Amino acid sequence: MKKEWPLWEIFIRSQHGLAHKHVGSLHAPDAEMAVNNARDVYTRRNEGVSIWVVRSADIVASSPDDKEPLFEPSNSKVYRHPTFFPMPEAVKHI
Amino acid sequence: MYAQLVETGAQRVRGTDELEGQERVFQERIDAGVKIEPKDWMPEGYRKTLVRQISQHAHSEIVGQLPEGNWITRAPTLKRKAILLAKVQDEAGHGLYLYSAAETLGVSRDALIAQLHAGKAKYSSIFNYPTLTWADIGAIGWLVDGSAIINQIPLCRCSYGPYARAMVRVCKEESFHQRQGYDLLLALCNGTPEQKAMAQDALNRWWWPALMMFGPSDADSVNSAQSTQWGIKLFSNDALRQKMVDQTVPQAEYLGLTIPDPDLKWNEERGHYDFGAIDWDEFFNVIKGNGPCNRERLATRVQAYEDGEWFREGLNAHADKQAARGAAAA
């Protein structure tokens, strides 16, 4: 083929009121065909009621090398979790 | 399996404690069960091996459509035809998931497909056998997809994230494939004596090629040892093959069919079925391109691709026109 079709990332929203979820990728010449192909590839068994397609080239991702500066700081902040606070036995509904 | 005899480039497998620097960090992540993702550092051998393995797997899905596609127009009922269409369509999807996973390693799908069409890429030996009767469609679903499930379920836990996720999707759909095959054979075995004989004939022809799918014993293979260390092979070929035999024999008995192996018998001591010797000359002959259908399969695949050229060109032209219109309006 002379021209390679761009890659698209596919997001599907299932019927249960959840957010769109990344399910995979595919090649298509344009957005319309990307939606058509996504329907054929990713929703053959009632997996969804809505499709988003995004050009892979348009996605900006964090780098694996940034893992520590990005995510390490939250490790020490255990008070952000409710289980950090012991509640007296007698106190209910909290 | 769907990827057979995958070369790793390894001469000798080095233990984690023999590795240094990034390679050691990489191996420690794998040993700890942490998934490797596309942007993570990885040894070149790991990347190349995965490209070979995943692309072979993808090619097998795509070429695997041909033996079954052969029967779509001749399915005996509308119901069976619709089921077979859906099954063959799934295989195209499986190929796509796998090509996408391979692309995360820096190769393009078009390049991989070009390798396949040039005869430079391997695909599973099993798809070079002909589908002579309708019962073969049942035997493929039951035995071939059944074997594929046994191979692919462990791969859902393999070390490379995109491959593992593709396998999860594939496995969800594969069970339908195996069951529709068994259901088809059940109908034949409950039918006329001629229909049952047809089912037996299909089993006779597909049994040994299905066992060969798992590949020769790899107990002494340095490639398998390397793939095991990298977490992209989780069980030996022999272990997977034994599992297939153990689960399939009772299923054959229920159908009232006889597995074409006089040496097959339950071994109480081992807790497994013993089975006869496999003709590995046949396997290597098929791998080398001399199976009953190798040339026909590749020619059909290439023709299908070439026949679709005008359509792909049309889509490109439409996309270019729409993009130009959008640019003019802006």
GROMACS .gro file of C-alpha atoms in nm:
model
  424
    1MET     CA    1   0.000   0.000   0.000
    2LYS     CA    2   0.131   0.344  -0.088
    3LYS     CA    3  -0.006   0.527   0.212
    4GLU     CA    4  -0.040   0.370   0.557
    5TRP     CA    5  -0.366   0.443   0.728
    6PRO     CA    6  -0.327   0.629   1.058
    7LEU     CA    7  -0.378   0.446   1.386
    8TRP     CA    8  -0.683   0.528   1.600
    9GLU     CA    9  -0.741   0.450   1.967
   10ILE     CA   10  -1.090   0.322   2.039
   11PHE     CA   11  -1.296   0.396   2.350
   12ILE     CA   12  -1.629   0.225   2.420
   13ARG     CA   13  -1.898   0.314   2.673
   14SER     CA   14  -2.089   0.011   2.795
   15GLN     CA   15  -2.457   0.011   2.876
   16HIS     CA   16  -2.417   0.036   3.250
   17GLY     CA   17  -2.356   0.408   3.284
   18LEU     CA   18  -1.978   0.374   3.306
   19ALA     CA   19  -1.722   0.603   3.144
   20HIS     CA   20  -1.576   0.535   2.800
   21LYS     CA   21  -1.299   0.278   2.835
   22HIS     CA   22  -1.002   0.217   2.609
   23VAL     CA   23  -1.049  -0.115   2.429
   24GLY     CA   24  -0.779  -0.118   2.163
   25SER     CA   25  -0.675   0.041   1.838
   26LEU     CA   26  -0.719   0.005   1.464
   27HIS     CA   27  -0.619   0.160   1.134
   28ALA     CA   28  -0.859   0.365   0.923
   29PRO     CA   29  -0.822   0.632   0.654
   30ASP     CA   30  -1.049   0.878   0.836
   31ALA     CA   31  -1.259   0.926   1.150
   32GLU     CA   32  -1.580   0.803   0.989
   33MET     CA   33  -1.422   0.474   0.883
   34ALA     CA   34  -1.255   0.446   1.223
   35VAL     CA   35  -1.602   0.452   1.386
   36ASN     CA   36  -1.734   0.199   1.134
   37ASN     CA   37  -1.441  -0.034   1.189
   38ALA     CA   38  -1.458   0.007   1.567
   39ARG     CA   39  -1.822  -0.100   1.555
   40ASP     CA   40  -1.730  -0.415   1.362
   41VAL     CA   41  -1.426  -0.502   1.569
   42TYR     CA   42  -1.516  -0.400   1.922
   43THR     CA   43  -1.896  -0.414   1.960
   44ARG     CA   44  -2.000  -0.745   1.806
   45ARG     CA   45  -2.141  -0.869   2.137
   46ASN     CA   46  -2.329  -0.575   2.287
   47GLU     CA   47  -2.012  -0.434   2.441
   48GLY     CA   48  -2.121  -0.076   2.405
   49VAL     CA   49  -2.364   0.202   2.319
   50SER     CA   50  -2.115   0.474   2.233
   51ILE     CA   51  -1.780   0.488   2.050
   52TRP     CA   52  -1.504   0.748   2.067
   53VAL     CA   53  -1.216   0.736   1.820
   54VAL     CA   54  -0.900   0.940   1.872
   55ARG     CA   55  -0.597   0.953   1.647
   56SER     CA   56  -0.314   0.781   1.834
   57ALA     CA   57  -0.079   1.058   1.724
   58ASP     CA   58  -0.293   1.309   1.915
   59ILE     CA   59  -0.255   1.134   2.249
   60VAL     CA   60   0.003   1.279   2.484
   61ALA     CA   61   0.125   1.022   2.737
   62SER     CA   62   0.341   1.040   3.047
   63SER     CA   63   0.681   0.880   3.012
   64PRO     CA   64   0.775   0.566   3.208
   65ASP     CA   65   1.086   0.757   3.319
   66ASP     CA   66   0.863   1.010   3.497
   67LYS     CA   67   0.699   0.741   3.706
   68GLU     CA   68   0.879   0.834   4.027
   69PRO     CA   69   0.838   1.214   4.019
   70LEU     CA   70   0.474   1.177   3.911
   71PHE     CA   71   0.346   0.905   4.137
   72GLU     CA   72   0.588   0.866   4.425
   73PRO     CA   73   0.467   1.175   4.619
   74SER     CA   74   0.126   1.018   4.681
   75ASN     CA   75   0.277   0.710   4.848
   76SER     CA   76   0.357   0.895   5.170
   77LYS     CA   77   0.015   1.061   5.196
   78VAL     CA   78  -0.167   0.773   5.352
   79TYR     CA   79  -0.405   1.014   5.531
   80ARG     CA   80  -0.579   1.055   5.194
   81HIS     CA   81  -0.734   0.713   5.248
   82PRO     CA   82  -1.031   0.680   5.484
   83THR     CA   83  -0.878   0.374   5.649
   84PHE     CA   84  -0.607   0.601   5.795
   85PHE     CA   85  -0.856   0.719   6.059
   86PRO     CA   86  -0.952   0.459   6.319
   87MET     CA   87  -1.311   0.510   6.426
   88PRO     CA   88  -1.438   0.421   6.776
   89GLU     CA   89  -1.654   0.106   6.784
   90ALA     CA   90  -1.945   0.301   6.927
   91VAL     CA   91  -1.961   0.547   6.640
   92LYS     CA   92  -2.188   0.420   6.361
   93HIS     CA   93  -2.261   0.512   6.000
   94ILE     CA   94  -1.927   0.673   5.930
   95MET     CA   95   0.086  -2.337   1.861
   96TYR     CA   96  -0.043  -2.043   1.657
   97ALA     CA   97   0.320  -1.932   1.685
   98GLN     CA   98   0.550  -2.232   1.639
   99LEU     CA   99   0.929  -2.260   1.680
  100VAL     CA  100   0.979  -1.893   1.766
  101GLU     CA  101   1.345  -1.792   1.742
  102THR     CA  102   1.478  -1.581   2.034
  103GLY     CA  103   1.839  -1.532   1.924
  104ALA     CA  104   1.955  -1.675   2.259
  105GLN     CA  105   2.256  -1.908   2.271
  106ARG     CA  106   2.228  -1.962   2.643
  107VAL     CA  107   1.983  -1.834   2.901
  108ARG     CA  108   2.146  -1.612   3.163
  109GLY     CA  109   2.000  -1.606   3.513
  110THR     CA  110   1.882  -1.278   3.666
  111ASP     CA  111   2.195  -1.264   3.883
  112GLU     CA  112   2.417  -1.275   3.571
  113LEU     CA  113   2.249  -0.968   3.420
  114GLU     CA  114   2.354  -0.608   3.468
  115GLY     CA  115   2.213  -0.259   3.441
  116GLN     CA  116   1.884  -0.205   3.258
  117GLU     CA  117   1.864  -0.568   3.155
  118ARG     CA  118   1.874  -0.676   3.517
  119VAL     CA  119   1.607  -0.422   3.619
  120PHE     CA  120   1.396  -0.548   3.329
  121GLN     CA  121   1.433  -0.914   3.431
  122GLU     CA  122   1.357  -0.833   3.795
  123ARG     CA  123   1.033  -0.667   3.686
  124ILE     CA  124   0.936  -0.979   3.493
  125ASP     CA  125   1.034  -1.205   3.785
  126ALA     CA  126   0.813  -0.989   4.008
  127GLY     CA  127   0.519  -1.029   3.768
  128VAL     CA  128   0.514  -0.662   3.662
  129LYS     CA  129   0.391  -0.614   3.305
  130ILE     CA  130   0.622  -0.462   3.043
  131GLU     CA  131   0.457  -0.178   2.848
  132PRO     CA  132   0.548  -0.039   2.503
  133LYS     CA  133   0.746   0.263   2.622
  134ASP     CA  134   0.945   0.068   2.886
  135TRP     CA  135   1.305  -0.025   2.818
  136MET     CA  136   1.336  -0.382   2.689
  137PRO     CA  137   1.621  -0.593   2.550
  138GLU     CA  138   1.630  -0.600   2.170
  139GLY     CA  139   1.597  -0.980   2.177
  140TYR     CA  140   1.274  -0.957   2.377
  141ARG     CA  141   1.130  -0.705   2.133
  142LYS     CA  142   1.227  -0.906   1.825
  143THR     CA  143   1.101  -1.233   1.971
  144LEU     CA  144   0.768  -1.076   2.056
  145VAL     CA  145   0.734  -0.928   1.707
  146ARG     CA  146   0.796  -1.276   1.562
  147GLN     CA  147   0.560  -1.448   1.803
  148ILE     CA  148   0.274  -1.196   1.790
  149SER     CA  149   0.291  -1.150   1.413
  150GLN     CA  150   0.292  -1.527   1.356
  151HIS     CA  151  -0.006  -1.548   1.585
  152ALA     CA  152  -0.181  -1.270   1.390
  153HIS     CA  153  -0.102  -1.430   1.054
  154SER     CA  154  -0.246  -1.758   1.183
  155GLU     CA  155  -0.574  -1.588   1.269
  156ILE     CA  156  -0.599  -1.432   0.924
  157VAL     CA  157  -0.493  -1.739   0.724
  158GLY     CA  158  -0.711  -1.945   0.959
  159GLN     CA  159  -1.016  -1.778   0.807
  160LEU     CA  160  -0.954  -1.954   0.476
  161PRO     CA  161  -1.021  -2.323   0.556
  162GLU     CA  162  -1.352  -2.226   0.719
  163GLY     CA  163  -1.445  -1.949   0.479
  164ASN     CA  164  -1.433  -2.225   0.220
  165TRP     CA  165  -1.759  -2.367   0.367
  166ILE     CA  166  -1.964  -2.051   0.430
  167THR     CA  167  -2.155  -2.074   0.103
  168ARG     CA  168  -2.213  -2.448   0.152
  169ALA     CA  169  -2.327  -2.455   0.515
  170PRO     CA  170  -2.622  -2.695   0.544
  171THR     CA  171  -2.867  -2.452   0.709
  172LEU     CA  172  -2.911  -2.077   0.743
  173LYS     CA  173  -2.844  -2.106   1.117
  174ARG     CA  174  -2.512  -2.285   1.066
  175LYS     CA  175  -2.418  -2.036   0.795
  176ALA     CA  176  -2.482  -1.737   1.023
  177ILE     CA  177  -2.280  -1.903   1.303
  178LEU     CA  178  -1.988  -1.979   1.072
  179LEU     CA  179  -1.992  -1.624   0.933
  180ALA     CA  180  -1.976  -1.483   1.286
  181LYS     CA  181  -1.694  -1.721   1.376
  182VAL     CA  182  -1.485  -1.632   1.072
  183GLN     CA  183  -1.549  -1.263   1.136
  184ASP     CA  184  -1.418  -1.310   1.490
  185GLU     CA  185  -1.094  -1.451   1.348
  186ALA     CA  186  -1.043  -1.132   1.147
  187GLY     CA  187  -1.090  -0.938   1.472
  188HIS     CA  188  -0.839  -1.160   1.651
  189GLY     CA  189  -0.588  -1.091   1.376
  190LEU     CA  190  -0.647  -0.720   1.418
  191TYR     CA  191  -0.602  -0.723   1.799
  192LEU     CA  192  -0.274  -0.907   1.750
  193TYR     CA  193  -0.139  -0.688   1.469
  194SER     CA  194  -0.217  -0.389   1.694
  195ALA     CA  195  -0.022  -0.548   1.980
  196ALA     CA  196   0.273  -0.613   1.744
  197GLU     CA  197   0.262  -0.252   1.624
  198THR     CA  198   0.327  -0.126   1.978
  199LEU     CA  199   0.675  -0.281   1.933
  200GLY     CA  200   0.760  -0.050   1.646
  201VAL     CA  201   0.665  -0.248   1.334
  202SER     CA  202   0.381  -0.154   1.101
  203ARG     CA  203   0.093  -0.383   1.016
  204ASP     CA  204   0.144  -0.319   0.646
  205ALA     CA  205   0.506  -0.435   0.675
  206LEU     CA  206   0.401  -0.752   0.861
  207ILE     CA  207   0.133  -0.831   0.604
  208ALA     CA  208   0.384  -0.772   0.324
  209GLN     CA  209   0.614  -1.031   0.489
  210LEU     CA  210   0.329  -1.280   0.504
  211HIS     CA  211   0.234  -1.225   0.141
  212ALA     CA  212   0.597  -1.256   0.031
  213GLY     CA  213   0.611  -1.599   0.195
  214LYS     CA  214   0.871  -1.481   0.447
  215ALA     CA  215   0.653  -1.512   0.759
  216LYS     CA  216   0.530  -1.826   0.927
  217TYR     CA  217   0.177  -1.909   1.038
  218SER     CA  218   0.044  -2.217   1.215
  219SER     CA  219   0.095  -2.549   1.037
  220ILE     CA  220  -0.267  -2.647   1.103
  221PHE     CA  221  -0.414  -2.414   0.842
  222ASN     CA  222  -0.234  -2.591   0.560
  223TYR     CA  223  -0.471  -2.886   0.578
  224PRO     CA  224  -0.781  -2.897   0.358
  225THR     CA  225  -1.145  -2.883   0.475
  226LEU     CA  226  -1.293  -3.163   0.267
  227THR     CA  227  -1.635  -3.202   0.429
  228TRP     CA  228  -1.876  -3.006   0.645
  229ALA     CA  229  -1.768  -3.216   0.945
  230ASP     CA  230  -1.422  -3.059   0.914
  231ILE     CA  231  -1.575  -2.730   1.024
  232GLY     CA  232  -1.687  -2.901   1.343
  233ALA     CA  233  -1.347  -3.064   1.392
  234ILE     CA  234  -1.168  -2.730   1.352
  235GLY     CA  235  -1.383  -2.558   1.612
  236TRP     CA  236  -1.359  -2.846   1.857
  237LEU     CA  237  -0.993  -2.947   1.814
  238VAL     CA  238  -0.812  -2.650   1.663
  239ASP     CA  239  -0.988  -2.375   1.858
  240GLY     CA  240  -0.986  -2.603   2.162
  241SER     CA  241  -0.607  -2.629   2.135
  242ALA     CA  242  -0.581  -2.256   2.078
  243ILE     CA  243  -0.769  -2.190   2.403
  244ILE     CA  244  -0.529  -2.412   2.597
  245ASN     CA  245  -0.237  -2.214   2.454
  246GLN     CA  246  -0.393  -1.870   2.485
  247ILE     CA  247  -0.529  -1.878   2.838
  248PRO     CA  248  -0.179  -1.877   2.991
  249LEU     CA  249  -0.077  -1.603   2.745
  250CYS     CA  250  -0.335  -1.374   2.910
  251ARG     CA  251  -0.076  -1.361   3.192
  252CYS     CA  252   0.232  -1.311   2.972
  253SER     CA  253   0.481  -1.036   3.053
  254TYR     CA  254   0.404  -0.800   2.765
  255GLY     CA  255   0.098  -0.588   2.849
  256PRO     CA  256  -0.046  -0.530   2.498
  257TYR     CA  257  -0.011  -0.901   2.407
  258ALA     CA  258  -0.170  -1.012   2.733
  259ARG     CA  259  -0.463  -0.771   2.686
  260ALA     CA  260  -0.516  -0.888   2.327
  261MET     CA  261  -0.525  -1.247   2.455
  262VAL     CA  262  -0.792  -1.160   2.711
  263ARG     CA  263  -1.017  -1.032   2.433
  264VAL     CA  264  -0.943  -1.332   2.213
  265CYS     CA  265  -1.010  -1.584   2.489
  266LYS     CA  266  -1.349  -1.428   2.566
  267GLU     CA  267  -1.456  -1.500   2.209
  268GLU     CA  268  -1.277  -1.831   2.154
  269SER     CA  269  -1.507  -2.037   2.372
  270PHE     CA  270  -1.794  -1.976   2.130
  271HIS     CA  271  -1.574  -2.111   1.852
  272GLN     CA  272  -1.499  -2.435   2.028
  273ARG     CA  273  -1.859  -2.491   2.135
  274GLN     CA  274  -2.009  -2.426   1.793
  275GLY     CA  275  -1.770  -2.689   1.654
  276TYR     CA  276  -1.863  -2.944   1.915
  277ASP     CA  277  -2.234  -2.866   1.869
  278LEU     CA  278  -2.197  -2.919   1.495
  279LEU     CA  279  -2.032  -3.260   1.549
  280LEU     CA  280  -2.293  -3.352   1.809
  281ALA     CA  281  -2.563  -3.294   1.547
  282LEU     CA  282  -2.377  -3.512   1.296
  283CYS     CA  283  -2.313  -3.787   1.552
  284ASN     CA  284  -2.682  -3.792   1.644
  285GLY     CA  285  -2.775  -3.804   1.275
  286THR     CA  286  -2.764  -4.076   1.011
  287PRO     CA  287  -2.485  -4.339   1.001
  288GLU     CA  288  -2.342  -4.154   0.700
  289GLN     CA  289  -2.329  -3.828   0.899
  290LYS     CA  290  -2.162  -3.998   1.192
  291ALA     CA  291  -1.909  -4.157   0.958
  292MET     CA  292  -1.835  -3.812   0.821
  293ALA     CA  293  -1.765  -3.687   1.174
  294GLN     CA  294  -1.534  -3.984   1.238
  295ASP     CA  295  -1.350  -3.919   0.914
  296ALA     CA  296  -1.294  -3.556   1.012
  297LEU     CA  297  -1.157  -3.661   1.352
  298ASN     CA  298  -0.928  -3.913   1.181
  299ARG     CA  299  -0.779  -3.644   0.962
  300TRP     CA  300  -0.758  -3.356   1.218
  301TRP     CA  301  -0.646  -3.536   1.534
  302TRP     CA  302  -0.273  -3.563   1.461
  303PRO     CA  303  -0.235  -3.221   1.295
  304ALA     CA  304  -0.411  -3.072   1.602
  305LEU     CA  305  -0.159  -3.237   1.836
  306MET     CA  306   0.125  -3.108   1.615
  307MET     CA  307  -0.001  -2.751   1.664
  308PHE     CA  308   0.172  -2.740   2.002
  309GLY     CA  309   0.509  -2.799   1.832
  310PRO     CA  310   0.777  -3.061   1.902
  311SER     CA  311   0.895  -3.122   2.256
  312ASP     CA  312   1.083  -2.813   2.371
  313ALA     CA  313   1.228  -2.961   2.689
  314ASP     CA  314   1.581  -2.903   2.552
  315SER     CA  315   1.513  -2.587   2.349
  316VAL     CA  316   1.717  -2.280   2.439
  317ASN     CA  317   1.458  -2.062   2.261
  318SER     CA  318   1.180  -2.194   2.483
  319ALA     CA  319   1.396  -2.153   2.794
  320GLN     CA  320   1.462  -1.791   2.698
  321SER     CA  321   1.093  -1.725   2.623
  322THR     CA  322   1.005  -1.882   2.958
  323GLN     CA  323   1.250  -1.655   3.140
  324TRP     CA  324   1.100  -1.356   2.960
  325GLY     CA  325   0.751  -1.458   3.064
  326ILE     CA  326   0.616  -1.499   2.711
  327LYS     CA  327   0.595  -1.877   2.735
  328LEU     CA  328   0.440  -2.018   3.048
  329PHE     CA  329   0.409  -2.393   2.984
  330SER     CA  330   0.608  -2.641   2.778
  331ASN     CA  331   0.474  -2.768   2.447
  332ASP     CA  332   0.441  -3.118   2.593
  333ALA     CA  333   0.248  -2.997   2.899
  334LEU     CA  334  -0.002  -2.808   2.684
  335ARG     CA  335  -0.040  -3.103   2.445
  336GLN     CA  336  -0.104  -3.340   2.735
  337LYS     CA  337  -0.373  -3.106   2.864
  338MET     CA  338  -0.539  -3.105   2.524
  339VAL     CA  339  -0.541  -3.485   2.503
  340ASP     CA  340  -0.669  -3.524   2.859
  341GLN     CA  341  -0.964  -3.292   2.810
  342THR     CA  342  -1.051  -3.405   2.458
  343VAL     CA  343  -1.064  -3.784   2.501
  344PRO     CA  344  -1.380  -3.780   2.718
  345GLN     CA  345  -1.541  -3.533   2.476
  346ALA     CA  346  -1.475  -3.774   2.188
  347GLU     CA  347  -1.623  -4.057   2.393
  348TYR     CA  348  -1.940  -3.856   2.448
  349LEU     CA  349  -1.971  -3.806   2.072
  350GLY     CA  350  -1.923  -4.182   2.026
  351LEU     CA  351  -1.618  -4.122   1.808
  352THR     CA  352  -1.287  -4.309   1.817
  353ILE     CA  353  -0.960  -4.119   1.841
  354PRO     CA  354  -0.731  -4.257   1.568
  355ASP     CA  355  -0.452  -4.366   1.803
  356PRO     CA  356  -0.417  -4.735   1.899
  357ASP     CA  357  -0.169  -4.639   2.175
  358LEU     CA  358  -0.408  -4.402   2.347
  359LYS     CA  359  -0.493  -4.523   2.697
  360TRP     CA  360  -0.546  -4.389   3.047
  361ASN     CA  361  -0.238  -4.411   3.266
  362GLU     CA  362  -0.358  -4.443   3.623
  363GLU     CA  363  -0.012  -4.384   3.766
  364ARG     CA  364   0.051  -4.059   3.580
  365GLY     CA  365  -0.309  -3.945   3.601
  366HIS     CA  366  -0.295  -3.866   3.228
  367TYR     CA  367  -0.365  -4.032   2.895
  368ASP     CA  368  -0.068  -4.191   2.720
  369PHE     CA  369  -0.070  -4.140   2.347
  370GLY     CA  370   0.122  -4.257   2.041
  371ALA     CA  371   0.423  -4.104   1.867
  372ILE     CA  372   0.365  -3.799   1.650
  373ASP     CA  373   0.500  -3.791   1.294
  374TRP     CA  374   0.727  -3.488   1.324
  375ASP     CA  375   0.854  -3.533   0.968
  376GLU     CA  376   0.506  -3.438   0.853
  377PHE     CA  377   0.508  -3.132   1.080
  378PHE     CA  378   0.843  -3.003   0.955
  379ASN     CA  379   0.739  -3.070   0.599
  380VAL     CA  380   0.428  -2.855   0.643
  381ILE     CA  381   0.630  -2.582   0.818
  382LYS     CA  382   0.872  -2.580   0.524
  383GLY     CA  383   0.585  -2.503   0.289
  384ASN     CA  384   0.505  -2.851   0.158
  385GLY     CA  385   0.174  -2.918   0.335
  386PRO     CA  386  -0.136  -3.007   0.133
  387CYS     CA  387  -0.251  -2.643   0.103
  388ASN     CA  388   0.045  -2.408   0.171
  389ARG     CA  389   0.059  -2.262  -0.179
  390GLU     CA  390  -0.317  -2.236  -0.215
  391ARG     CA  391  -0.357  -2.058   0.121
  392LEU     CA  392  -0.095  -1.796   0.044
  393ALA     CA  393  -0.222  -1.741  -0.310
  394THR     CA  394  -0.580  -1.696  -0.181
  395ARG     CA  395  -0.462  -1.448   0.085
  396VAL     CA  396  -0.264  -1.243  -0.168
  397GLN     CA  397  -0.553  -1.242  -0.413
  398ALA     CA  398  -0.797  -1.126  -0.145
  399TYR     CA  399  -0.561  -0.841  -0.061
  400GLU     CA  400  -0.514  -0.742  -0.423
  401ASP     CA  401  -0.887  -0.764  -0.493
  402GLY     CA  402  -0.945  -0.514  -0.212
  403GLU     CA  403  -0.694  -0.263  -0.347
  404TRP     CA  404  -0.954  -0.056  -0.537
  405PHE     CA  405  -1.165  -0.028  -0.222
  406ARG     CA  406  -0.874   0.084  -0.003
  407GLU     CA  407  -0.778   0.337  -0.269
  408GLY     CA  408  -1.135   0.465  -0.280
  409LEU     CA  409  -1.138   0.512   0.097
  410ASN     CA  410  -0.809   0.701   0.079
  411ALA     CA  411  -0.939   0.924  -0.199
  412HIS     CA  412  -1.255   1.000   0.000
  413ALA     CA  413  -1.055   1.078   0.314
  414ASP     CA  414  -0.822   1.308   0.119
  415LYS     CA  415  -1.118   1.487  -0.043
  416GLN     CA  416  -1.294   1.539   0.290
  417ALA     CA  417  -0.972   1.667   0.449
  418ALA     CA  418  -0.920   1.911   0.159
  419ARG     CA  419  -1.280   2.035   0.191
  420GLY     CA  420  -1.235   2.082   0.566
  421ALA     CA  421  -0.918   2.279   0.504
  422ALA     CA  422  -1.087   2.498   0.239
  423ALA     CA  423  -1.381   2.574   0.471
  424ALA     CA  424  -1.155   2.669   0.761
   0.00000   0.00000   0.00000
